[in-house]
PDB file of C-alpha atoms in Angstrom:
ATOM      1  CA  MET A   1       0.288  -0.415  -0.260  1.00  0.00           C
ATOM      2  CA  PRO A   2       1.068   3.532  -0.883  1.00  0.00           C
ATOM      3  CA  VAL A   3       2.100   6.071   2.416  1.00  0.00           C
ATOM      4  CA  THR A   4       0.214   8.469   2.972  1.00  0.00           C
ATOM      5  CA  ARG A   5       2.892  11.646   3.973  1.00  0.00           C
ATOM      6  CA  GLU A   6       1.795  12.991   7.235  1.00  0.00           C
ATOM      7  CA  LEU A   7       2.083  16.632   8.269  1.00  0.00           C
ATOM      8  CA  ASP A   8       2.287  16.887  12.197  1.00  0.00           C
ATOM      9  CA  VAL A   9       2.716  20.013  12.811  1.00  0.00           C
ATOM     10  CA  ARG A  10       2.800  19.807  16.979  1.00  0.00           C
ATOM     11  CA  THR A  11       6.516  21.010  17.025  1.00  0.00           C
ATOM     12  CA  LEU A  12       5.847  24.157  14.398  1.00  0.00           C
ATOM     13  CA  PRO A  13       5.289  27.541  16.137  1.00  0.00           C
ATOM     14  CA  PRO A  14       1.845  28.181  15.640  1.00  0.00           C
ATOM     15  CA  PHE A  15       2.544  31.230  13.013  1.00  0.00           C
ATOM     16  CA  ARG A  16       4.066  28.169  10.758  1.00  0.00           C
ATOM     17  CA  ARG A  17       1.165  25.995  11.053  1.00  0.00           C
ATOM     18  CA  HIS A  18      -1.171  27.357   9.126  1.00  0.00           C
ATOM     19  CA  PRO A  19       0.427  28.521   6.563  1.00  0.00           C
ATOM     20  CA  GLU A  20       2.544  25.016   6.203  1.00  0.00           C
ATOM     21  CA  ILE A  21      -0.757  23.318   5.623  1.00  0.00           C
ATOM     22  CA  PHE A  22      -2.478  25.065   3.291  1.00  0.00           C
ATOM     23  CA  ALA A  23       1.272  25.030   1.104  1.00  0.00           C
ATOM     24  CA  LEU A  24       0.678  21.444   1.553  1.00  0.00           C
ATOM     25  CA  PHE A  25      -2.800  21.129   0.249  1.00  0.00           C
ATOM     26  CA  ASP A  26      -2.382  23.591  -2.803  1.00  0.00           C
ATOM     27  CA  ALA A  27       0.644  21.155  -4.234  1.00  0.00           C
ATOM     28  CA  LEU A  28      -1.838  18.272  -3.918  1.00  0.00           C
ATOM     29  CA  LYS A  29      -3.241  17.115  -7.447  1.00  0.00           C
ATOM     30  CA  ALA A  30      -6.483  15.548  -7.236  1.00  0.00           C
ATOM     31  CA  ASP A  31      -7.154  12.736  -4.812  1.00  0.00           C
ATOM     32  CA  GLU A  32      -3.580  13.142  -3.389  1.00  0.00           C
ATOM     33  CA  VAL A  33      -4.663  13.243   0.329  1.00  0.00           C
ATOM     34  CA  PHE A  34      -2.019  13.860   3.716  1.00  0.00           C
ATOM     35  CA  VAL A  35      -2.459  13.500   6.921  1.00  0.00           C
ATOM     36  CA  LEU A  36      -2.441  16.306   9.658  1.00  0.00           C
ATOM     37  CA  ALA A  37      -1.506  15.803  12.963  1.00  0.00           C
ATOM     38  CA  ASN A  38      -2.114  17.959  15.870  1.00  0.00           C
ATOM     39  CA  ASP A  39      -2.218  18.562  19.259  1.00  0.00           C
ATOM     40  CA  HIS A  40      -6.111  20.032  19.469  1.00  0.00           C
ATOM     41  CA  SER A  41      -8.929  20.033  17.916  1.00  0.00           C
ATOM     42  CA  PRO A  42      -8.103  22.065  14.127  1.00  0.00           C
ATOM     43  CA  LYS A  43     -11.878  23.126  14.151  1.00  0.00           C
ATOM     44  CA  PRO A  44     -10.653  26.500  13.049  1.00  0.00           C
ATOM     45  CA  LEU A  45      -8.634  25.217  10.441  1.00  0.00           C
ATOM     46  CA  LEU A  46     -11.302  23.397   8.618  1.00  0.00           C
ATOM     47  CA  TYR A  47     -13.807  26.714   8.986  1.00  0.00           C
ATOM     48  CA  GLN A  48     -10.302  28.579   6.988  1.00  0.00           C
ATOM     49  CA  PHE A  49     -10.631  26.041   4.692  1.00  0.00           C
ATOM     50  CA  GLN A  50     -14.744  26.342   4.362  1.00  0.00           C
ATOM     51  CA  ALA A  51     -14.234  30.135   3.685  1.00  0.00           C
ATOM     52  CA  GLU A  52     -10.742  30.101   1.275  1.00  0.00           C
ATOM     53  CA  ARG A  53     -10.734  26.535  -0.335  1.00  0.00           C
ATOM     54  CA  PRO A  54     -14.647  26.313  -0.532  1.00  0.00           C
ATOM     55  CA  GLY A  55     -15.505  22.988  -2.043  1.00  0.00           C
ATOM     56  CA  ARG A  56     -12.317  21.904  -3.279  1.00  0.00           C
ATOM     57  CA  PHE A  57     -11.423  19.102  -0.074  1.00  0.00           C
ATOM     58  CA  ASP A  58     -12.747  16.151   1.911  1.00  0.00           C
ATOM     59  CA  TRP A  59     -12.012  16.023   5.425  1.00  0.00           C
ATOM     60  CA  SER A  60     -11.848  13.360   7.497  1.00  0.00           C
ATOM     61  CA  VAL A  61     -11.086  12.603  11.124  1.00  0.00           C
ATOM     62  CA  LEU A  62      -9.204   9.888  12.186  1.00  0.00           C
ATOM     63  CA  GLU A  63      -8.646  10.384  15.445  1.00  0.00           C
ATOM     64  CA  ALA A  64     -10.268  13.267  18.009  1.00  0.00           C
ATOM     65  CA  GLY A  65      -7.755  13.354  21.212  1.00  0.00           C
ATOM     66  CA  PRO A  66      -7.334  14.071  23.825  1.00  0.00           C
ATOM     67  CA  VAL A  67      -3.543  13.697  23.367  1.00  0.00           C
ATOM     68  CA  ARG A  68      -3.454  13.739  19.213  1.00  0.00           C
ATOM     69  CA  CYS A  69      -6.062  14.719  16.657  1.00  0.00           C
ATOM     70  CA  ARG A  70      -4.971  13.527  12.973  1.00  0.00           C
ATOM     71  CA  VAL A  71      -6.684  14.442  10.139  1.00  0.00           C
ATOM     72  CA  GLU A  72      -7.116  13.144   6.784  1.00  0.00           C
ATOM     73  CA  ILE A  73      -7.527  16.353   3.732  1.00  0.00           C
ATOM     74  CA  ARG A  74      -7.605  15.286   0.918  1.00  0.00           C
ATOM     75  CA  ARG A  75      -8.002  17.121  -2.466  1.00  0.00           C
ATOM     76  CA  ARG A  76     -11.299  16.574  -4.689  1.00  0.00           C
ATOM     77  CA  SER A  77     -10.939  15.558  -8.168  1.00  0.00           C
ATOM     78  CA  SER A  78     -13.738  18.417  -8.893  1.00  0.00           C
ATOM     79  CA  GLU A  79     -14.739  21.198  -6.840  1.00  0.00           C
ATOM     80  CA  GLY A  80     -17.686  23.254  -6.322  1.00  0.00           C
ATOM     81  CA  THR A  81     -20.964  22.805  -3.990  1.00  0.00           C
ATOM     82  CA  ARG A  82     -22.204  19.079  -3.112  1.00  0.00           C
ATOM     83  CA  ARG A  83     -25.521  17.691  -2.053  1.00  0.00           C
ATOM     84  CA  ALA A  84     -25.557  15.088   0.786  1.00  0.00           C
ATOM     85  CA  THR A  85     -25.663  12.361  -1.414  1.00  0.00           C
ATOM     86  CA  GLU A  86     -22.535  13.060  -2.886  1.00  0.00           C
ATOM     87  CA  TYR A  87     -21.116  13.770   0.399  1.00  0.00           C
ATOM     88  CA  LEU A  88     -22.112  11.108   2.765  1.00  0.00           C
ATOM     89  CA  GLY A  89     -22.125   8.583  -0.091  1.00  0.00           C
ATOM     90  CA  GLY A  90     -17.713   9.438  -0.571  1.00  0.00           C
ATOM     91  CA  ASP A  91     -17.485   9.207   3.443  1.00  0.00           C
ATOM     92  CA  HIS A  92     -19.945   5.233   3.036  1.00  0.00           C
ATOM     93  CA  ARG A  93     -17.300   4.161   0.181  1.00  0.00           C
ATOM     94  CA  ARG A  94     -14.201   5.512   2.052  1.00  0.00           C
ATOM     95  CA  LEU A  95     -15.607   3.764   5.773  1.00  0.00           C
ATOM     96  CA  ASP A  96     -15.776   0.378   3.394  1.00  0.00           C
ATOM     97  CA  ALA A  97     -12.464   0.581   2.323  1.00  0.00           C
ATOM     98  CA  ILE A  98     -11.057   0.175   5.977  1.00  0.00           C
ATOM     99  CA  VAL A  99     -12.686  -3.304   6.575  1.00  0.00           C
ATOM    100  CA  PRO A 100     -10.739  -5.158   4.626  1.00  0.00           C
ATOM    101  CA  GLU A 101      -7.255  -4.051   6.146  1.00  0.00           C
ATOM    102  CA  VAL A 102      -8.786  -4.601   8.884  1.00  0.00           C
ATOM    103  CA  ARG A 103      -9.571  -8.295   8.022  1.00  0.00           C
ATOM    104  CA  ARG A 104      -6.173  -8.941   6.054  1.00  0.00           C
ATOM    105  CA  LEU A 105      -4.379  -7.643   9.702  1.00  0.00           C
ATOM    106  CA  VAL A 106      -6.451  -9.976  12.036  1.00  0.00           C
ATOM    107  CA  SER A 107      -6.024 -12.873   9.407  1.00  0.00           C
ATOM    108  CA  GLU A 108      -1.964 -12.046  10.065  1.00  0.00           C
ATOM    109  CA  SER A 109      -2.613 -11.632  13.586  1.00  0.00           C
ATOM    110  CA  PHE A 110      -1.458  -8.165  13.838  1.00  0.00           C
ATOM    111  CA  PHE A 111      -3.791  -7.129  16.584  1.00  0.00           C
ATOM    112  CA  PRO A 112      -2.693  -3.930  17.943  1.00  0.00           C
ATOM    113  CA  GLU A 113      -2.252  -2.422  13.563  1.00  0.00           C
ATOM    114  CA  ALA A 114      -5.676  -4.198  13.127  1.00  0.00           C
ATOM    115  CA  SER A 115      -6.575  -2.100  16.819  1.00  0.00           C
ATOM    116  CA  ASP A 116      -5.681   0.849  15.240  1.00  0.00           C
ATOM    117  CA  ARG A 117      -7.121   1.386  11.789  1.00  0.00           C
ATOM    118  CA  PHE A 118     -10.200   0.109  13.253  1.00  0.00           C
ATOM    119  CA  ALA A 119     -10.163   2.869  15.491  1.00  0.00           C
ATOM    120  CA  GLU A 120      -9.716   5.247  12.565  1.00  0.00           C
ATOM    121  CA  PHE A 121     -13.280   3.219  11.381  1.00  0.00           C
ATOM    122  CA  SER A 122     -14.950   3.864  14.164  1.00  0.00           C
ATOM    123  CA  CYS A 123     -14.268   7.430  14.631  1.00  0.00           C
ATOM    124  CA  GLY A 124     -14.842   8.135  11.385  1.00  0.00           C
ATOM    125  CA  LEU A 125     -18.064   5.859  11.312  1.00  0.00           C
ATOM    126  CA  SER A 126     -19.222   7.552  15.004  1.00  0.00           C
ATOM    127  CA  ARG A 127     -18.717  10.739  13.634  1.00  0.00           C
ATOM    128  CA  HIS A 128     -20.781  10.022  10.287  1.00  0.00           C
ATOM    129  CA  ILE A 129     -23.469   8.717  12.024  1.00  0.00           C
ATOM    130  CA  ASP A 130     -23.093  12.129  14.946  1.00  0.00           C
ATOM    131  CA  ALA A 131     -23.290  14.313  11.368  1.00  0.00           C
ATOM    132  CA  GLU A 132     -26.049  12.706  10.284  1.00  0.00           C
ATOM    133  CA  GLU A 133     -28.141  12.515  13.439  1.00  0.00           C
ATOM    134  CA  GLN A 134     -27.247  16.600  14.726  1.00  0.00           C
ATOM    135  CA  ALA A 135     -27.225  18.221  11.023  1.00  0.00           C
ATOM    136  CA  LEU A 136     -28.754  15.980   8.563  1.00  0.00           C
ATOM    137  CA  PHE A 137     -31.959  14.133  10.544  1.00  0.00           C
ATOM    138  CA  PRO A 138     -33.464  17.743  11.910  1.00  0.00           C
ATOM    139  CA  THR A 139     -32.946  19.148   8.169  1.00  0.00           C
ATOM    140  CA  PHE A 140     -34.889  16.543   6.415  1.00  0.00           C
ATOM    141  CA  GLU A 141     -37.528  16.796   8.950  1.00  0.00           C
ATOM    142  CA  ARG A 142     -37.668  20.304   8.833  1.00  0.00           C
ATOM    143  CA  ALA A 143     -38.312  20.453   5.224  1.00  0.00           C
ATOM    144  CA  THR A 144     -40.618  17.186   4.987  1.00  0.00           C
ATOM    145  CA  GLY A 145     -42.593  17.152   8.089  1.00  0.00           C
ATOM    146  CA  MET A 146     -41.747  13.425   8.281  1.00  0.00           C
ATOM    147  CA  THR A 147     -40.618  12.722  11.495  1.00  0.00           C
ATOM    148  CA  ALA A 148     -42.317   9.111  13.339  1.00  0.00           C
ATOM    149  CA  GLY A 149     -42.532   6.534  11.293  1.00  0.00           C
ATOM    150  CA  GLY A 150     -40.548   8.022   8.588  1.00  0.00           C
ATOM    151  CA  PRO A 151     -36.747   6.874   7.309  1.00  0.00           C
ATOM    152  CA  THR A 152     -35.171   9.185   9.501  1.00  0.00           C
ATOM    153  CA  PHE A 153     -36.899   6.858  12.520  1.00  0.00           C
ATOM    154  CA  VAL A 154     -35.616   3.603  11.058  1.00  0.00           C
ATOM    155  CA  MET A 155     -31.930   4.895  10.491  1.00  0.00           C
ATOM    156  CA  ARG A 156     -32.154   6.457  14.540  1.00  0.00           C
ATOM    157  CA  ASP A 157     -32.535   2.798  15.582  1.00  0.00           C
ATOM    158  CA  GLU A 158     -30.140   0.843  13.197  1.00  0.00           C
ATOM    159  CA  HIS A 159     -27.486   3.502  14.596  1.00  0.00           C
ATOM    160  CA  VAL A 160     -27.852   1.725  18.094  1.00  0.00           C
ATOM    161  CA  GLU A 161     -27.518  -1.315  16.507  1.00  0.00           C
ATOM    162  CA  ILE A 162     -24.398  -0.125  14.200  1.00  0.00           C
ATOM    163  CA  ARG A 163     -22.664   1.482  17.477  1.00  0.00           C
ATOM    164  CA  ARG A 164     -23.278  -1.820  19.658  1.00  0.00           C
ATOM    165  CA  LEU A 165     -21.284  -4.104  16.648  1.00  0.00           C
ATOM    166  CA  MET A 166     -18.609  -1.627  16.755  1.00  0.00           C
ATOM    167  CA  ASP A 167     -18.497  -1.753  20.362  1.00  0.00           C
ATOM    168  CA  GLN A 168     -18.151  -5.383  19.392  1.00  0.00           C
ATOM    169  CA  THR A 169     -15.741  -5.479  17.550  1.00  0.00           C
ATOM    170  CA  GLN A 170     -13.283  -3.744  19.234  1.00  0.00           C
ATOM    171  CA  GLY A 171     -13.916  -6.125  22.128  1.00  0.00           C
ATOM    172  CA  ALA A 172     -12.653  -8.730  19.771  1.00  0.00           C
ATOM    173  CA  LEU A 173      -9.720  -6.738  18.418  1.00  0.00           C
ATOM    174  CA  ALA A 174      -8.297  -5.881  21.866  1.00  0.00           C
ATOM    175  CA  ALA A 175      -8.845  -9.875  23.412  1.00  0.00           C
ATOM    176  CA  ALA A 176      -6.906 -10.745  20.171  1.00  0.00           C
ATOM    177  CA  ASP A 177      -9.756 -13.239  19.132  1.00  0.00           C
ATOM    178  CA  ALA A 178      -9.152 -13.788  15.741  1.00  0.00           C
ATOM    179  CA  THR A 179     -12.344 -15.859  14.923  1.00  0.00           C
ATOM    180  CA  ARG A 180     -14.509 -13.404  17.115  1.00  0.00           C
ATOM    181  CA  ALA A 181     -13.155 -10.556  15.762  1.00  0.00           C
ATOM    182  CA  GLN A 182     -14.105 -11.836  11.844  1.00  0.00           C
ATOM    183  CA  ALA A 183     -17.547 -12.885  13.223  1.00  0.00           C
ATOM    184  CA  ALA A 184     -18.273  -9.700  14.290  1.00  0.00           C
ATOM    185  CA  LEU A 185     -16.821  -7.720  11.141  1.00  0.00           C
ATOM    186  CA  ASN A 186     -18.832  -9.714   8.936  1.00  0.00           C
ATOM    187  CA  GLY A 187     -21.947  -8.773  11.074  1.00  0.00           C
ATOM    188  CA  LEU A 188     -21.054  -5.171  10.662  1.00  0.00           C
ATOM    189  CA  SER A 189     -20.506  -5.466   7.072  1.00  0.00           C
ATOM    190  CA  ALA A 190     -23.927  -6.827   6.459  1.00  0.00           C
ATOM    191  CA  THR A 191     -25.548  -4.099   8.668  1.00  0.00           C
ATOM    192  CA  LEU A 192     -23.997  -1.524   7.072  1.00  0.00           C
ATOM    193  CA  ALA A 193     -24.401  -2.698   3.501  1.00  0.00           C
ATOM    194  CA  THR A 194     -28.171  -2.662   3.913  1.00  0.00           C
ATOM    195  CA  HIS A 195     -28.424   0.257   5.841  1.00  0.00           C
ATOM    196  CA  ASN A 196     -25.939   2.561   3.498  1.00  0.00           C
ATOM    197  CA  ALA A 197     -27.805   1.253   0.705  1.00  0.00           C
ATOM    198  CA  LYS A 198     -31.459   2.513   2.258  1.00  0.00           C
ATOM    199  CA  GLU A 199     -29.719   5.829   3.166  1.00  0.00           C
ATOM    200  CA  GLU A 200     -28.215   6.526  -0.541  1.00  0.00           C
ATOM    201  CA  GLN A 201     -31.106   5.106  -2.507  1.00  0.00           C
ATOM    202  CA  ILE A 202     -33.967   6.851  -0.037  1.00  0.00           C
ATOM    203  CA  LEU A 203     -32.741   9.429   2.607  1.00  0.00           C
ATOM    204  CA  TYR A 204     -30.120  11.526   1.077  1.00  0.00           C
ATOM    205  CA  PRO A 205     -31.555  11.852  -2.447  1.00  0.00           C
ATOM    206  CA  MET A 206     -35.157  12.969  -0.742  1.00  0.00           C
ATOM    207  CA  THR A 207     -33.002  15.390   1.704  1.00  0.00           C
ATOM    208  CA  ASP A 208     -31.180  16.744  -1.759  1.00  0.00           C
ATOM    209  CA  GLN A 209     -34.926  17.216  -3.820  1.00  0.00           C
ATOM    210  CA  ALA A 210     -36.557  18.711  -0.079  1.00  0.00           C
ATOM    211  CA  LEU A 211     -33.894  21.510   0.082  1.00  0.00           C
ATOM    212  CA  GLY A 212     -33.685  22.587  -3.572  1.00  0.00           C
ATOM    213  CA  SER A 213     -31.498  24.955  -4.159  1.00  0.00           C
ATOM    214  CA  ASP A 214     -27.361  23.806  -4.319  1.00  0.00           C
ATOM    215  CA  ARG A 215     -26.160  26.649  -1.631  1.00  0.00           C
ATOM    216  CA  ALA A 216     -29.003  25.320   0.954  1.00  0.00           C
ATOM    217  CA  CYS A 217     -27.345  21.779   0.381  1.00  0.00           C
ATOM    218  CA  ASP A 218     -23.516  23.004   0.726  1.00  0.00           C
ATOM    219  CA  ASP A 219     -24.735  24.723   3.521  1.00  0.00           C
ATOM    220  CA  LEU A 220     -26.054  21.442   4.658  1.00  0.00           C
ATOM    221  CA  VAL A 221     -22.426  19.435   4.083  1.00  0.00           C
ATOM    222  CA  LYS A 222     -20.460  22.160   5.957  1.00  0.00           C
ATOM    223  CA  ARG A 223     -22.216  21.644   8.772  1.00  0.00           C
ATOM    224  CA  MET A 224     -21.819  18.150   8.821  1.00  0.00           C
ATOM    225  CA  GLN A 225     -18.374  18.283   8.311  1.00  0.00           C
ATOM    226  CA  ALA A 226     -18.312  20.608  11.497  1.00  0.00           C
ATOM    227  CA  ILE A 227     -19.708  17.906  13.170  1.00  0.00           C
TER     228      ILE A 227
END
């Protein structure tokens, strides 16, 4: 696998950090990525990216502290406003791609490495769920009037099960139990496949349609990035 460049700004004086980060980002080609490591939440940097490089980047939190924060920053292959279907569907694909890596590490008995990689998956999926529950679902419910018994009601219930399966997988990895870990990963993958399909085919397009304008959809994406 190719090595992803990591920029650790913890040793840099504060006045040099943002200029170095933006210089590295501006040098990226389409779909290239680097990982930023910092000693605090980089949310002010996210807001600066949103203001100064709007629609040009993907922002994926890999580690959320308290000692270290790590964010994967990718230069998008296309620029401009986005809708929920593109943004959240792309995050599904990013997260799905991590699971085979965890399986491989478990099969090779590299349990600390598997736990670390799954922790990045778990961090990302937890934030994805939070973005839906705190930003997407309320927006959908206000725009459509659909609450109890609607798509968001079903998705919230499924999120509870997904979080349980993540905890189960992490416990099996911590115990270095390959059989239990693979079984937990199978259960999580199967649940996510069905859940994600319903979101991508029903909930996300309905949200985009209800919001209507590109500007309203892009504002929702920005709010979800900041969760």
